JSON list of C-alpha atoms in Angstrom, two decimals:
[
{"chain": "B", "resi": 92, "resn": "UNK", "atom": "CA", "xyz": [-6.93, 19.43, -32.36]},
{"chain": "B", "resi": 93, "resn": "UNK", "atom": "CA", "xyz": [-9.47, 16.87, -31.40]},
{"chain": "B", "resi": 94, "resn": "UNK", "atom": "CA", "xyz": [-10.44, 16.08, -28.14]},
{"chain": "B", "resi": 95, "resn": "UNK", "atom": "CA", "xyz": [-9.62, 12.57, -27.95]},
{"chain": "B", "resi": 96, "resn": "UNK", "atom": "CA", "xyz": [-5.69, 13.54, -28.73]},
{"chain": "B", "resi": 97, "resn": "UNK", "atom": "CA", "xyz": [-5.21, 14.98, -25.82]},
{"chain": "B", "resi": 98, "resn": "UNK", "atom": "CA", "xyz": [-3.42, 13.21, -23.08]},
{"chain": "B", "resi": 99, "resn": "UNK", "atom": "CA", "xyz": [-4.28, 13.35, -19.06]},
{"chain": "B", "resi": 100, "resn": "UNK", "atom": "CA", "xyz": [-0.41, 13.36, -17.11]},
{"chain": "B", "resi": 101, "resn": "UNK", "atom": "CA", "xyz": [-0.05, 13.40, -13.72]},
{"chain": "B", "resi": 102, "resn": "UNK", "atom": "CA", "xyz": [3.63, 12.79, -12.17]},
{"chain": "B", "resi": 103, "resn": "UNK", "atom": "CA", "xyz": [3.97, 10.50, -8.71]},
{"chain": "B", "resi": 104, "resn": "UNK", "atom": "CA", "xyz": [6.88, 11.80, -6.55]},
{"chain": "B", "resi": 105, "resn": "UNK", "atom": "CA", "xyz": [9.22, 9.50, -4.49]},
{"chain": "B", "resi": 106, "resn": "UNK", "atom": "CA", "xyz": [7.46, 10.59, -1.46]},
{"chain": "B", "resi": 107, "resn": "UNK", "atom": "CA", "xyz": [3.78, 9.27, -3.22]},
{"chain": "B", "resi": 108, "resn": "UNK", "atom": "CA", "xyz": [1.93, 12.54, -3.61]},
{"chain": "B", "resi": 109, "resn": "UNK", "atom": "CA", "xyz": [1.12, 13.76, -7.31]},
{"chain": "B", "resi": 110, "resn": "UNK", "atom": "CA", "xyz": [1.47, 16.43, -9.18]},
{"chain": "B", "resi": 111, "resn": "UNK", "atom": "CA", "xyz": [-1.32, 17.35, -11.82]},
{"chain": "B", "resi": 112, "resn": "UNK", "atom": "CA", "xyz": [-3.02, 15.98, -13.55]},
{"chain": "B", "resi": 113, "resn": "UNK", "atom": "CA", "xyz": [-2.56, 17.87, -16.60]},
{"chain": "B", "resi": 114, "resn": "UNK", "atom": "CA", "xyz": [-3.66, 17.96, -20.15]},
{"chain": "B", "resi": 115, "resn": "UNK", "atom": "CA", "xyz": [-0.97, 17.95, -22.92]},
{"chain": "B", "resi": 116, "resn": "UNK", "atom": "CA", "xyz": [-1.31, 17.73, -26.58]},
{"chain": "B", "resi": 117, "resn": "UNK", "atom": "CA", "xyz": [0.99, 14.63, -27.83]},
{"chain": "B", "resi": 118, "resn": "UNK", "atom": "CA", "xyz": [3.59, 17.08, -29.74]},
{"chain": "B", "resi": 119, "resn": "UNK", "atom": "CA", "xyz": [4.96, 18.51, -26.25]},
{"chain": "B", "resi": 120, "resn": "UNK", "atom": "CA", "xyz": [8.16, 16.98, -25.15]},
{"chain": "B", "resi": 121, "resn": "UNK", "atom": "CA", "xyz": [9.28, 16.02, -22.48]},
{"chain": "B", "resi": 122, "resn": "UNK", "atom": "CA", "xyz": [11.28, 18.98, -21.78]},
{"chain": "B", "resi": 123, "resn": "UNK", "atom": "CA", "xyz": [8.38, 20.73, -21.25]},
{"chain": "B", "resi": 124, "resn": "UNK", "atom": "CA", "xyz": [6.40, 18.49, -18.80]},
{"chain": "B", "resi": 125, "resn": "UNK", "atom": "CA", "xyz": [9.70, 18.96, -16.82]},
{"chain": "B", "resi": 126, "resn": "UNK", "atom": "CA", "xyz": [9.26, 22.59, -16.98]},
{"chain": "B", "resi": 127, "resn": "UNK", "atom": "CA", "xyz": [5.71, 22.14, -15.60]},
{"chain": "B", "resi": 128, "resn": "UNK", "atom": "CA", "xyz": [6.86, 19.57, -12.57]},
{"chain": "B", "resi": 129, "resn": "UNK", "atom": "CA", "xyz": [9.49, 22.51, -11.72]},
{"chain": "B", "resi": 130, "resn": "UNK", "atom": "CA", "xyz": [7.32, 25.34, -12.16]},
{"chain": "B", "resi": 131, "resn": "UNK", "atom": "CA", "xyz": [4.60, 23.21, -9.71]},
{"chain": "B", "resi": 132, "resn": "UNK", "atom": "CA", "xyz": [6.52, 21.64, -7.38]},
{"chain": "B", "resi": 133, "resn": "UNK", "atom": "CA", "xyz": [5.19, 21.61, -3.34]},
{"chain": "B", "resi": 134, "resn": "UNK", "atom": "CA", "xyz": [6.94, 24.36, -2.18]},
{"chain": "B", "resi": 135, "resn": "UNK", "atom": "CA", "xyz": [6.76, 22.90, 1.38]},
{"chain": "B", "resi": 136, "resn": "UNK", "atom": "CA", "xyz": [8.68, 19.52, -0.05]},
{"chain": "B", "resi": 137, "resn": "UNK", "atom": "CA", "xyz": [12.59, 19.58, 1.05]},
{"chain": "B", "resi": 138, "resn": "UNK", "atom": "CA", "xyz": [15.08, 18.69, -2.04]},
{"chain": "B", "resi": 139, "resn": "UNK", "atom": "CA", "xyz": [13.48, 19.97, -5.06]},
{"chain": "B", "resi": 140, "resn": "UNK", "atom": "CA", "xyz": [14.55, 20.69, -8.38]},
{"chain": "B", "resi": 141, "resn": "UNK", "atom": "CA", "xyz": [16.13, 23.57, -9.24]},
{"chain": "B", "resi": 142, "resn": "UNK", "atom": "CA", "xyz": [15.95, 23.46, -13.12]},
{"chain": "B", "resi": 143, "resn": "UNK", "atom": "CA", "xyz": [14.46, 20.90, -15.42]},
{"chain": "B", "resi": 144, "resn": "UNK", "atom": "CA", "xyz": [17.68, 19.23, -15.89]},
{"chain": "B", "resi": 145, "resn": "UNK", "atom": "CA", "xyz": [17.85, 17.75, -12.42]},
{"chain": "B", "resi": 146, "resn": "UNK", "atom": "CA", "xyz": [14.67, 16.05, -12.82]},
{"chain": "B", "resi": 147, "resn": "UNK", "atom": "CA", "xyz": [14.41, 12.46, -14.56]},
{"chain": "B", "resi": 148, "resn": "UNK", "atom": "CA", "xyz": [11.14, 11.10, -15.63]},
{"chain": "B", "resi": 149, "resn": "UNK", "atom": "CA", "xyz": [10.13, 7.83, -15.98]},
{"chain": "B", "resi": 150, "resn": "UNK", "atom": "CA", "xyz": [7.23, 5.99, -17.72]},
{"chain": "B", "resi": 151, "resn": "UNK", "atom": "CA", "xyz": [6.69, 2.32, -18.59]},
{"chain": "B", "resi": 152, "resn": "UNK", "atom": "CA", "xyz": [9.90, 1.73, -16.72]},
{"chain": "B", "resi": 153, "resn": "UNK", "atom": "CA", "xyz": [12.05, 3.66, -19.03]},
{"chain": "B", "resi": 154, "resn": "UNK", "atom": "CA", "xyz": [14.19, 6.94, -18.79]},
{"chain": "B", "resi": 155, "resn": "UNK", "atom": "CA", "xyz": [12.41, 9.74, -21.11]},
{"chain": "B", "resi": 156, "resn": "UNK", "atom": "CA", "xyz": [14.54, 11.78, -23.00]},
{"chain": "B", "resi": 157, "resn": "UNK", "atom": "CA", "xyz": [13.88, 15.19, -23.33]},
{"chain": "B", "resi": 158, "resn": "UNK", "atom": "CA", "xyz": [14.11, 16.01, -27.22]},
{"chain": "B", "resi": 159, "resn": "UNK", "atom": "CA", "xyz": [10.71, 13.10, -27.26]},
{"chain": "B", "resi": 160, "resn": "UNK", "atom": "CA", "xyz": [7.71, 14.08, -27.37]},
{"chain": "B", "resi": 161, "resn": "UNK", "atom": "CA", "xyz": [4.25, 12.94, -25.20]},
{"chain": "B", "resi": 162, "resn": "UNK", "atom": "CA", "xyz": [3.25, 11.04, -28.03]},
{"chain": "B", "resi": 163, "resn": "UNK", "atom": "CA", "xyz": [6.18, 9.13, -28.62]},
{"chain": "B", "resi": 164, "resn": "UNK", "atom": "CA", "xyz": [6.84, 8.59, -25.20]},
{"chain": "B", "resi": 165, "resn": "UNK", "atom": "CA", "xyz": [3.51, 6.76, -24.35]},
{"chain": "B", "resi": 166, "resn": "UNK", "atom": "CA", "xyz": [3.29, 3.10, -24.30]},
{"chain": "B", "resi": 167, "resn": "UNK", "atom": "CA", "xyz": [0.02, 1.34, -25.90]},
{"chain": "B", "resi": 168, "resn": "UNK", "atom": "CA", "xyz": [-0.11, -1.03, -23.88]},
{"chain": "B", "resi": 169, "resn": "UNK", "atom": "CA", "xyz": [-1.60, -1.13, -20.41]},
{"chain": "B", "resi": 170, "resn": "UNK", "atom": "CA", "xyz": [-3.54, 2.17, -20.58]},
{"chain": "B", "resi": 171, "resn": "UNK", "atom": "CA", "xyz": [-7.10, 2.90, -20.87]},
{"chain": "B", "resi": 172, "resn": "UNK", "atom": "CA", "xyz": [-8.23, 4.64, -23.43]},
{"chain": "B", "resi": 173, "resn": "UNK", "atom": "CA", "xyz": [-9.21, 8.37, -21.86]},
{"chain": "B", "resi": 174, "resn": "UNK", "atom": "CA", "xyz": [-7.27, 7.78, -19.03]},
{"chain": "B", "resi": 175, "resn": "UNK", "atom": "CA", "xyz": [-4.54, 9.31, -16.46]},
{"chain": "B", "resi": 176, "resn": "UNK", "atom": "CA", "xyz": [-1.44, 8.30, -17.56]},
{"chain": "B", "resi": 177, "resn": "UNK", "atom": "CA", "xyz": [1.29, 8.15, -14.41]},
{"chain": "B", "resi": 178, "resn": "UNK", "atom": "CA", "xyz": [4.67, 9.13, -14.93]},
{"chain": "B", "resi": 179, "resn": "UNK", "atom": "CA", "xyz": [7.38, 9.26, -11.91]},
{"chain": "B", "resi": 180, "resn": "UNK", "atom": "CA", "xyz": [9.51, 12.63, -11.36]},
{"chain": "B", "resi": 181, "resn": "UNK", "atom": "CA", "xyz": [12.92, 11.86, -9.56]},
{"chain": "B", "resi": 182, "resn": "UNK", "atom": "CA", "xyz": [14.66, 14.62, -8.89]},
{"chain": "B", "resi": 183, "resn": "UNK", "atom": "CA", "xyz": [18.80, 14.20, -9.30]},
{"chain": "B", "resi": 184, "resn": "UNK", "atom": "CA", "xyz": [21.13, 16.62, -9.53]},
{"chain": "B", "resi": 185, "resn": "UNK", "atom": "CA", "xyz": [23.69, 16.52, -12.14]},
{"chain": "B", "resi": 186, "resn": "UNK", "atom": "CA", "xyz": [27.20, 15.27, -10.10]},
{"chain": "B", "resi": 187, "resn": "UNK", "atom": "CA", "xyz": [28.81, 18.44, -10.53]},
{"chain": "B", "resi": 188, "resn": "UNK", "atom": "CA", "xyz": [26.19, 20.34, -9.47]},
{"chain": "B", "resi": 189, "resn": "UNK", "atom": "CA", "xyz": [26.19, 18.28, -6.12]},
{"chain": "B", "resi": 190, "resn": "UNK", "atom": "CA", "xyz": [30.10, 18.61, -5.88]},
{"chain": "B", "resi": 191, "resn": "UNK", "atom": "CA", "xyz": [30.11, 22.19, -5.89]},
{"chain": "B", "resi": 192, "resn": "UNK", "atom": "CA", "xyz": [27.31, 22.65, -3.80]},
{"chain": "B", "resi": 193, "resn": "UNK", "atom": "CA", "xyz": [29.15, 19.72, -1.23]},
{"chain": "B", "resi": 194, "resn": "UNK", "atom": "CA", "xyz": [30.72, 21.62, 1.71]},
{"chain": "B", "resi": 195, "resn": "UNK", "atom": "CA", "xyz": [34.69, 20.77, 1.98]},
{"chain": "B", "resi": 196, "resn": "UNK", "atom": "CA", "xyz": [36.52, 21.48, 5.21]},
{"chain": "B", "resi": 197, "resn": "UNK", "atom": "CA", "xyz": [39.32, 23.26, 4.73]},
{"chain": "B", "resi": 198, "resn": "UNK", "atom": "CA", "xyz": [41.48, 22.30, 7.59]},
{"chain": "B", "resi": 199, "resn": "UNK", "atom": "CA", "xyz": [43.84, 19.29, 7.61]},
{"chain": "B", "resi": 200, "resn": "UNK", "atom": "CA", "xyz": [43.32, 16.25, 6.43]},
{"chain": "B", "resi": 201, "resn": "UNK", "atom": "CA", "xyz": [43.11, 13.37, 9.15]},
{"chain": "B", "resi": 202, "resn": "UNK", "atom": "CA", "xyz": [45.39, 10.32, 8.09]},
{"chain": "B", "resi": 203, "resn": "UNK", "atom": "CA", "xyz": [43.43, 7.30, 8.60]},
{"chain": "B", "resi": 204, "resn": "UNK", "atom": "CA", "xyz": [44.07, 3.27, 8.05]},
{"chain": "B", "resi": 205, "resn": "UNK", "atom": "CA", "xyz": [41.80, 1.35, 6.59]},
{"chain": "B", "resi": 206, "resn": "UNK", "atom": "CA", "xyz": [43.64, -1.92, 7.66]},
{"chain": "B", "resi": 207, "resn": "UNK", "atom": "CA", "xyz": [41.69, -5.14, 7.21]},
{"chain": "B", "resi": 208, "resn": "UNK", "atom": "CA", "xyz": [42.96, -8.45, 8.68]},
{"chain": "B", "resi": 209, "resn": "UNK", "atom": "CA", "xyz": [41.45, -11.82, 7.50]}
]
């Protein structure tokens, strides 16, 4: 594979530190990268992923799916030729996932009013 088809990534996290950058032919997908971000994530950062399906990335302002690949993905517009191209990793858990994990006390339910007078 020629040199100039392969693409610099680096991923910007919510707190503004990066991770990478790395170097990525432009047939990996994006399931992959989010292998990588999981695989190198800060282990001294609170609330990380714990599989590649809780994170979301986003380039260009858009949602990247996973079956896409790097190549696809990438807008031509706006980047420099040769250059780091920044993606954001969020990292959300899946809503069942966060129900499960959600601690419910087990003791009586309170009755309370949620009266509002106008």
């Amino acid at each position: 594979m020629p040199e100039e088809d392969i693409l610099e990534l680096k991923f910007r996290l919510l707190d503004g530190s990066d991770i990478g950058p790395f170097r990525y032919s432009p047939a990996s997908t994006v399931a992959m990268l989010k292998e990588r971000i999981v695989a190198e994530w800060p282990k001294d950062k609170k609330g990380g992923p714990k599989s590649a399906s809780d994170i979301k990335l986003i380039n260009a302002g858009k949602i990247l799916e996973n079956n896409k690949t790097v190549g696809q993905c990438r807008t031509p517009f706006g980047e420099l030729p040769k250059g780091v191209i920044t993606m954001h990793a969020v990292v959300q858990m899946s809503l069942t996932k966060a129900k499960t994990e959600k601690k419910i006390d087990e003791g009586p339910k309170k009755n309370v009013c949620a009266c509002a007078i106008l």
